[in-house]
Structure formats: C-alpha cells, structure tokens
XYZ file of C-alpha atoms in Angstrom:
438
model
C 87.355 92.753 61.299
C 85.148 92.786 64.581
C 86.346 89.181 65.578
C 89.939 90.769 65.053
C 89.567 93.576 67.389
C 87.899 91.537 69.340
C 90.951 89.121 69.976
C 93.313 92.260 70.440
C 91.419 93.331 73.307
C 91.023 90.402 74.897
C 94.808 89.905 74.346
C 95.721 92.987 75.452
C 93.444 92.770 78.832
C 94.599 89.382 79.749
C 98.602 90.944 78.873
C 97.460 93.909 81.826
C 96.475 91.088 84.430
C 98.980 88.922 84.054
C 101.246 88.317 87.154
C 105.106 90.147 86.516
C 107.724 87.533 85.110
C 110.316 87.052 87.304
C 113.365 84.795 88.262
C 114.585 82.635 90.800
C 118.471 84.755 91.553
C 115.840 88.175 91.465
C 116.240 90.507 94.344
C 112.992 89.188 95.672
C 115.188 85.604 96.415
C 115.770 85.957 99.738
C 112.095 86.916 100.418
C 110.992 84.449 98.754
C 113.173 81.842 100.793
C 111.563 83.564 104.177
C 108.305 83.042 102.728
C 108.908 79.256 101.911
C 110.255 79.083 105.848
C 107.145 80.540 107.261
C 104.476 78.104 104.998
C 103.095 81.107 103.516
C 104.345 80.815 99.915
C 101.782 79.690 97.142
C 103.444 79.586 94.074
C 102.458 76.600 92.877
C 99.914 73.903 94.303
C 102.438 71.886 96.361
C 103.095 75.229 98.209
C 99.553 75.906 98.738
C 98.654 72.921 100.038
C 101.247 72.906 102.546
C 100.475 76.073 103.528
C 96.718 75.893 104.144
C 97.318 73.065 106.196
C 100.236 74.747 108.298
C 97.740 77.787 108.709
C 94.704 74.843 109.544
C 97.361 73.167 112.414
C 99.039 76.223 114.073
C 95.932 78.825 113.876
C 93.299 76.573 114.672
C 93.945 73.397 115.930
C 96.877 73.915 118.420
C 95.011 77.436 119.588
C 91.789 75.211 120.237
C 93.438 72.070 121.714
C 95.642 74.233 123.900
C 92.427 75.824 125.215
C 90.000 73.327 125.721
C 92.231 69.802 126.330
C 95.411 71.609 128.051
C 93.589 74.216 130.665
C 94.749 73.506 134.251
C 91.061 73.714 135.911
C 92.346 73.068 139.641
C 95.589 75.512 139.507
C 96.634 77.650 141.993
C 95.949 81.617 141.226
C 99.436 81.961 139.413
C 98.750 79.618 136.652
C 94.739 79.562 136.380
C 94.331 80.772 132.516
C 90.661 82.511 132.856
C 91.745 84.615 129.835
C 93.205 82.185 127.236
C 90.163 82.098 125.375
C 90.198 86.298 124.395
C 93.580 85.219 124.001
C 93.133 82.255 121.544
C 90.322 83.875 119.806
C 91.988 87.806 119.504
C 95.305 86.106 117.844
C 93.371 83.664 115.455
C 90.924 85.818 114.326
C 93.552 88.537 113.245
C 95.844 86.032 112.177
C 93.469 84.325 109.708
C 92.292 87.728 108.440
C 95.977 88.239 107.906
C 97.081 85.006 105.842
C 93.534 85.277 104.030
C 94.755 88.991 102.551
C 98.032 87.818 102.136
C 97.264 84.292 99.907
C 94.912 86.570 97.861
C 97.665 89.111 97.381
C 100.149 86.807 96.156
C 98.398 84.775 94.248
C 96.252 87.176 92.249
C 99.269 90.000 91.324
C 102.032 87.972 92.415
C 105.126 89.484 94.378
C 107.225 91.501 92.249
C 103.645 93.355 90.992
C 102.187 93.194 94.533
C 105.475 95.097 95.725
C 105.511 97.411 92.672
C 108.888 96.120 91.819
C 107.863 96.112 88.209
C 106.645 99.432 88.186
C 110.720 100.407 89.797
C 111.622 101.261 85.949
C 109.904 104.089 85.480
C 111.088 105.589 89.096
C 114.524 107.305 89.214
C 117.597 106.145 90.497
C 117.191 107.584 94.141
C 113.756 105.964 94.149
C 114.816 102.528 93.085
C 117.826 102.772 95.846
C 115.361 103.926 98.515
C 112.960 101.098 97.831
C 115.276 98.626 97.501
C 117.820 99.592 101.014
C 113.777 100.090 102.707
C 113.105 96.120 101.236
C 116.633 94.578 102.227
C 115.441 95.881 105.957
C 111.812 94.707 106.376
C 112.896 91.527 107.889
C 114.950 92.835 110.102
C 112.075 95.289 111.320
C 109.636 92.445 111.049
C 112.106 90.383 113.486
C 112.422 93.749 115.799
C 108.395 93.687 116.365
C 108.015 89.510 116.377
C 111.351 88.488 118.499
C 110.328 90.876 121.884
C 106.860 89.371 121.921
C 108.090 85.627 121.093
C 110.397 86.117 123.606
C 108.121 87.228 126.753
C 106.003 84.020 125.574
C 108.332 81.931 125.808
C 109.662 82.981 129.112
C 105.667 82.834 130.209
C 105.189 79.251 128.365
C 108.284 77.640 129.963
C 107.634 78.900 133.438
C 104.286 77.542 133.352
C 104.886 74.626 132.415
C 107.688 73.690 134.124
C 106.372 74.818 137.108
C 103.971 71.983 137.336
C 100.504 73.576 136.042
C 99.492 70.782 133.627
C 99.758 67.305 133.825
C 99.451 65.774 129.814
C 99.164 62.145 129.178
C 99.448 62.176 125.600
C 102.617 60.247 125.524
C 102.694 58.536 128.684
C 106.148 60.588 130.262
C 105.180 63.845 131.555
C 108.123 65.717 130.739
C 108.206 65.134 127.176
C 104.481 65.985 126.783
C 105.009 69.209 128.197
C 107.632 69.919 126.087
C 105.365 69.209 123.155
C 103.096 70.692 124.145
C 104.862 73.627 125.143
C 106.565 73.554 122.206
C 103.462 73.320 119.564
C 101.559 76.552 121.667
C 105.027 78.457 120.852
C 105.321 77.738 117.315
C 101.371 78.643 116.801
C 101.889 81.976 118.802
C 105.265 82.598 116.676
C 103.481 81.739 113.408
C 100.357 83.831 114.081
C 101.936 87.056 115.207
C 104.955 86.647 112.622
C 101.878 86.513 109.993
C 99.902 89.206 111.462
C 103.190 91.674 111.558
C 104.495 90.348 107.757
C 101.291 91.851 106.182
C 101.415 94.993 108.181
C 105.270 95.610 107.085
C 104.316 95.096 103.792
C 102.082 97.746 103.728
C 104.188 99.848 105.541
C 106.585 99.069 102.966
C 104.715 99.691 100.282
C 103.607 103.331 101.537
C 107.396 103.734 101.657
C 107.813 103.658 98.131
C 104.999 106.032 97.439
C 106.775 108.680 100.373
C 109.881 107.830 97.949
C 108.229 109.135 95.244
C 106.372 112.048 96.775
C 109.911 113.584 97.952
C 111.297 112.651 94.443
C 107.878 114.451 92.771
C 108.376 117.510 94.954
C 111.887 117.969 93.365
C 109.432 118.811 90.139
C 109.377 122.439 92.134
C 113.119 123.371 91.544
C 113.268 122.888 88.245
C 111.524 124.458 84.930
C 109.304 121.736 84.885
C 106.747 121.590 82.328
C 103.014 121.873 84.015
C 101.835 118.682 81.975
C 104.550 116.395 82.892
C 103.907 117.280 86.837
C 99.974 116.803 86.436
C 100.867 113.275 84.488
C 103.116 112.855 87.300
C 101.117 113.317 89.943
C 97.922 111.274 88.319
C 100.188 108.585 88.133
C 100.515 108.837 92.078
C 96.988 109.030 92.606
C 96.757 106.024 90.757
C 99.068 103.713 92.746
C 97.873 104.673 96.590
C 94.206 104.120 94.712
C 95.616 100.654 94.054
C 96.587 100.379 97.427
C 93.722 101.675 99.014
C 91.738 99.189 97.439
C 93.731 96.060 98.086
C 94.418 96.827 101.192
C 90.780 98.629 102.858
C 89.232 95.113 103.887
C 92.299 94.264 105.686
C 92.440 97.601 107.825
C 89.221 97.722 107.965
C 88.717 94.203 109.336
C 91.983 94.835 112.038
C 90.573 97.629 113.031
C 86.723 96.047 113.958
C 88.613 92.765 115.443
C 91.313 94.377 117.172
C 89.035 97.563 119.078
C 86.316 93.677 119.577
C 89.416 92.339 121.211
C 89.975 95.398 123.248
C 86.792 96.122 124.689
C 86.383 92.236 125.366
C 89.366 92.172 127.374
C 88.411 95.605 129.323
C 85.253 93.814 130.521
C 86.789 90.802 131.489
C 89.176 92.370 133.394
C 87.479 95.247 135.156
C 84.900 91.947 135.929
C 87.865 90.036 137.790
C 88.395 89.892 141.009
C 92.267 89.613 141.387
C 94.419 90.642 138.807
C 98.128 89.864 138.422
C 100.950 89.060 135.838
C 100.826 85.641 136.219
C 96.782 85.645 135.235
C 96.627 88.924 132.937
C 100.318 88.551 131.459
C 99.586 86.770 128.732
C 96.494 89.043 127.513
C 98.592 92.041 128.078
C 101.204 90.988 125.732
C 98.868 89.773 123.668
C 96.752 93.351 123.376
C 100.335 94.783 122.778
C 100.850 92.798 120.029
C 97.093 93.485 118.071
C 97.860 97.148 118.938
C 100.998 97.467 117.797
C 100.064 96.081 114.496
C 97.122 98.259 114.001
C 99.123 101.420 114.766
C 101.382 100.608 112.157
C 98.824 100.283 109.580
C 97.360 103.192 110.950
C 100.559 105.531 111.079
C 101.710 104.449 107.862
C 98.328 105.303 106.199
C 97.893 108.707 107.716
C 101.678 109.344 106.944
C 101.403 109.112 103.463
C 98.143 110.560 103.302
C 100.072 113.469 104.557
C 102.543 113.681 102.478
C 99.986 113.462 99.759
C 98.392 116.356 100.803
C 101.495 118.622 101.316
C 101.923 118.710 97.715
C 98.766 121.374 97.807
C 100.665 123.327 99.730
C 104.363 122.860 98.627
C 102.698 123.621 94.987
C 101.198 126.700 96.322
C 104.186 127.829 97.709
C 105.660 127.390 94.366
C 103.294 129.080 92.723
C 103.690 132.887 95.616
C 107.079 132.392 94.556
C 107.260 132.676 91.139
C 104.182 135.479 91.193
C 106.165 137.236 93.372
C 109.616 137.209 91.360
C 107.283 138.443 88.325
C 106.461 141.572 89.645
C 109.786 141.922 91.324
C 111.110 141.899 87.396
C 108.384 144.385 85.952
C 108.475 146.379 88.661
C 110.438 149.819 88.304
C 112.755 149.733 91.689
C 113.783 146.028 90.968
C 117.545 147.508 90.617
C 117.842 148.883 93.992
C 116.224 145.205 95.893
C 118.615 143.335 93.228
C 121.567 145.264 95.473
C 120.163 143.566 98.456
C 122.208 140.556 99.496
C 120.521 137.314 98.383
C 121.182 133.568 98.528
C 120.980 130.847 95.530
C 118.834 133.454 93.377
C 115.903 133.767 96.170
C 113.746 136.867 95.814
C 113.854 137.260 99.529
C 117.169 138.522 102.135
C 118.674 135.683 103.697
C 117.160 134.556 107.500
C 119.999 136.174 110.212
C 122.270 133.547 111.042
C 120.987 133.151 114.722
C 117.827 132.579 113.801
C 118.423 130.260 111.152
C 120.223 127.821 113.566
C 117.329 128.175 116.165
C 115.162 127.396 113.314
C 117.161 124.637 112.157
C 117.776 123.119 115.969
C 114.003 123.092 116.120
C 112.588 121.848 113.041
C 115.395 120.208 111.094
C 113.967 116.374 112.346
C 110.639 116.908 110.980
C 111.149 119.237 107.554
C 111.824 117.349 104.339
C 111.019 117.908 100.381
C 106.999 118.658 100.971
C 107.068 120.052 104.230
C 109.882 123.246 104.956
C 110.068 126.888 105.797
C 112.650 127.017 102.720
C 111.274 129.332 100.159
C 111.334 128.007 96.374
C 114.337 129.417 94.115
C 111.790 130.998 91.542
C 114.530 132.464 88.918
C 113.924 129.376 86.481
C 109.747 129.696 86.239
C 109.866 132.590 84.272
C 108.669 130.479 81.260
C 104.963 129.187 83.051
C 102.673 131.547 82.934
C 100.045 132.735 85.528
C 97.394 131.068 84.675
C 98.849 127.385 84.046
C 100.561 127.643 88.033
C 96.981 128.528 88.891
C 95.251 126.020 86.921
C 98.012 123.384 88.768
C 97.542 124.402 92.372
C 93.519 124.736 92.135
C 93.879 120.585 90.618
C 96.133 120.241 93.954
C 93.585 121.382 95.958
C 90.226 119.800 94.397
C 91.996 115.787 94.195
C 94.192 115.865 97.386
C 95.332 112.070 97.417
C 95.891 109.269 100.108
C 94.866 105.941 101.275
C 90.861 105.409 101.901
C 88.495 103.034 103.158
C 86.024 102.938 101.104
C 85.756 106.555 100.577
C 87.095 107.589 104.271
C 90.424 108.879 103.899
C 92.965 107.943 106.540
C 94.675 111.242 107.560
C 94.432 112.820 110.940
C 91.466 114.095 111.512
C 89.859 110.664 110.937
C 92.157 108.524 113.617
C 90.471 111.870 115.738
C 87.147 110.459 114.838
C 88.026 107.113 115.266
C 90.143 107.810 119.431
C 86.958 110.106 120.051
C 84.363 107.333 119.342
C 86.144 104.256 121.265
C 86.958 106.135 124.152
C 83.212 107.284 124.786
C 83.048 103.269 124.407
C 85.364 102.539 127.233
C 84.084 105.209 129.428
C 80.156 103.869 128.356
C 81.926 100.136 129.630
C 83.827 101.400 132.567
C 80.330 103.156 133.775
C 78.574 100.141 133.239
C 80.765 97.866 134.993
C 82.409 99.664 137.455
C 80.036 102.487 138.078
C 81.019 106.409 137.564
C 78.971 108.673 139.924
C-alpha cells in the first residue's frame, strides 16, 4: 500500500514538471522558425550543439579577435578604437548572461509552458486574443529595438573599414579580408544585441499577459461576483508573477550589476580622455544605448505590472465604499426623494456636469483603464455580499499586494527611486574624483 502511494506521487510530480506537449503547425511555429535562424533553439542535441558553438564563435571569439588581432595601433584620431574593449566586454558579458537564462528557460519548462501558453485555457476569450495579437507582434518590436542599432553599426563598421584603418593579411587580398572581417564583427554585434533584446521582450511579454489578466480580474468588480471565486482568482495571480519573479530575478538582477559596471566604466574612461569625438566615442555611445535600453525595459515592465498589481487594493476598496454606501442609501428613510435625483447606469451618485466630464476625460482618458479610473463602481448588483466578507476581501488586498521581486525587493516605484538615488551619488562620487567638484 505504501509502495503504491509511493509510485502515485512520484507519478504525479514528474506529470507537474514535465515540459507542455506541443506540435510542429502550433501557433508557436513561426517562433520557433526565428529561434532556429538565430542558433538559439535547443530542442534536441543537434540544436544545442550548434548553438553553443554559434554563441562560443560570435560572443567570444570574433569579440576577442576583433579586439586584440584587428586594432589599428598607428591610426589617425578618427579611427583609433581606445574604447573597444568596454565595448567588447559590456556586449559579451550581457549577452552571455542573456543566452545562459534563455537555454535554461527553454530547456527546463520548454516554450509553450515558459510563455504560459498552456496555462491560455483557463483565461477568457479577451485574454487569449490579447496574448496572442501581443505574441504575433514581439518580433516586430524586437526588430524595432535591434534594426536602429544594427544599422548605426553598420554605417560605423563600413566607414571604418573602408576608409583604410586596418590592413588584414588573413587572406592575402586586402579587400576581401576587410570584408570578412567586417562582416564577422557585424554578425557578432547583430547576434549579441538581437539575444540580449529577445530575452528582455520575452519578459516584457510575459508581464503582458499578467496586465491581460489584471484588467480581465478587475471586471470581477461589476458583477455579483462571489468573494471566494475573486480571492481564488487573485491567488492564482499571485502565483504566476511569483513564477516569474523567480525565473526571471538572476537575470535582472545580473543586467542590472553589469549594465550600471558598464556605465560607470565608460564614465571614467571618458571623463579620463583627452579628446572626445564620434568617430572615437560613437561606438560606446551606441553601445551604452543599447545596455540601457534593455534594462529599462525590464525595468518598466516590472514596475508596470507591479502596479497594476497593486491597484487592485485600491480598485477593491473602491468597490467595497460603493456598495457600503448604496446600503445605507436603501435603509435609509429619505432614499425616495435622492432616488428622484437623475442618475446614470444605476450609480448611487448624480452624474459629473458635462463640461467637466470632457475636461476630465481630455486629461486623463490616456492613462485610466480597468484598475486605475475616477469611474465610480455600479453597486446595485452587491446587495447579496455582506459587510463583513467585502471587508475581509479588501484587508487580504492590502496585507499580500503582489508584483515582481528580487529576491524579496519588489520592483515598483519607489525602488527604481532607491536604485536612480544610489547610482547617481556614484557618478557624482566619480565625477568628483576625476574631474574635481569644488
């Protein structure tokens, strides 16, 4: 009997861990076929192989070759490199951090259970089509972020190269080992930033679903929702940005200690040089551009749904004014004569004046959504919850507010405060070390 139950656990744990079952014609094909294209796909050991070894050439050898074997020591001013290696080192370091999450993502949950497509069932229909119209565009905002920067290096590469800087004997005619070269330095600095920029839209992705399902949960509010379902609901939210708090809090964590490393490096450096122009700094300013940019998505998408988290507290105890309110409306005596009053949809309060609803709505109508509006809560169809079970709901709202954390440090606003407040007293401790503040 023990040996039994014994089996049926260890069934039914190895059934939970299991990677989702999928097909090849799923509506993860075409991702899939970008992933092939980029050598980052690991589905098998072919794959993997081939894409270590894509990640070994283009992240580490052609970075390190270009820097130590291709640098143009007696250049003029306009194409002397004396930043390439913050450069090299900034892009790799990131990157590898980057294909290092994103191998251990795929191959431990796999990508339909990485993405939470196999959790889409249980979502309703204006979830699913939100996800899915959010998925079919995250290459095209991948490409939006990777194209401008691949583009400005390029322009940078070719000029500099064609301009005479280098001189490359490798294959005996100098043209076409320039062009090989210049071609393998633009095909490293397209693969690292396209890999760097692939995990970050993921998670940005991902954190789209969960605002998907926030604005779906805080439809809960119009309706005579039962006050179990919405707490089952809304554990079952906590749950998932738990999930991806915890797969994703090295990664963040790591991009945001190389990232402010590469930062401050490149601040020394530069408040150190001499002479500073585009030809010499270009390349480290697009390449700060492009760590920064990445960060601040990881950054805005975590406080943004952290956010949206936590405006369920107060969207819940808006909910809850209402409905108190419309209760002693009903049991109170002179409820006939404010029932007169003109109202709209059922609302327990006059309607706004039509100017200044439209100067409200002018104002505020880009930024107010399901969790966060001036709209007060129809409160007609609550009359079936009682006091105490709204109470008992909004006082669980406020005690487990949810959002993504770093190892207990939750990523809302008052934390990317914390974190601006700290490195600026860091560039100001720099700048009065190096350049001298009386």
């Amino acid at each position: 009997m023990g040996d039994t139950s014994r089996e049926a656990l260890i069934s039914r744990k190895a059934k939970v861990f299991n990677r989702s079952a999928s097909h090849a014609q799923d509506e993860l094909h075409s991702f899939r076929s970008y992933l092939r294209w980029m050598c980052v796909d690991q589905s098998d050991i072919w794959s993997a192989g081939l894409s270590w070894s894509v990640f070994f050439l283009f992240a580490i050898v052609v970075p390190a070759t270009s820097h130590f074997h291709l640098a143009c020591s007696s250049c003029d001013s306009h194409h002397a490199r004396p930043f390439d290696r913050v450069v090299q080192l900034s892009l790799s370091s990131v990157a590898t951090v980057s294909f290092l999450c994103l191998s251990n993502f795929i191959r431990r949950y796999g990508l339909r259970r990485f993405l939470f497509f196999d959790r889409l069932c249980d979502e309703s229909e204006t979830v699913r089509t939100g996800y899915t119209n959010k998925f079919n565009r995250s290459l095209r905002v991948l490409s939006a972020f990777v194209v401008p920067c691949f583009a400005a290096e390029s322009a940078y590469k070719i000029w500099w190269y064609a301009s005479g800087a280098s001189q490359i004997p490798f294959l005996g005619n100098v043209i076409v080992s320039d062009a090989v070269a210049c071609s393998m330095e633009l095909l490293s600095w397209l693969y690292r930033t396209t890999v760097i920029f692939l995990v970050c839209i993921l998670f940005r992705l991902i954190c789209d679903l969960q605002i998907l399902r926030l604005q779906d949960f805080a439809t809960v509010f119009q309706v005579d929702s039962d006050v179990g379902s919405v707490l089952s609901e809304h554990l079952r939210i906590r749950r998932h940005l738990r999930i991806i708090s915890h797969r994703y809090r090295a990664f963040i964590l790591w991009s945001l200690i190389l990232v402010t490393g590469s930062q401050f490096t490149s601040l020394l450096m530069t408040t150190k040089s001499s002479s500073l122009n585009i030809y010499i700094a270009g390349e480290l300013a697009l390449c700060s551009m492009t760590l920064l940019t990445s960060l601040m998505i990881l950054l805005r998408s975590a406080t943004k749904i952290t956010h949206k988290a936590q405006s369920v507290t107060a969207l819940a105890a808006k909910w809850h004014v209402c409905a108190t309110l419309d209760s002693f409306d009903v049991t109170d005596g002179e409820t006939p004569m404010a029932a007169a009053a003109p109202t709209d949809g059922n609302l327990m309060f006059p309607v706004t004046p039509r100017g200044d609803e439209e100067s409200e709505g002018e104002e505020g109508c880009d930024e107010e959504d399901e969790l966060d509006n001036t709209k007060l809560i129809p409160a007609y169809a609550y009359s079936t919850i009682s006091f105490q079970k709204r109470q008992a709901l909004v006082t669980y709202f406020e005690n487990n507010r949810a959002g993504i954390t770093i190892y207990g440090f939750t990523l809302d606003r008052t934390t990317l405060h914390t974190i601006f407040g700290i490195e600026l007293s860091l560039v100001l401790w720099l700048l009065g070390k190096t350049i001298g503040f009386s």
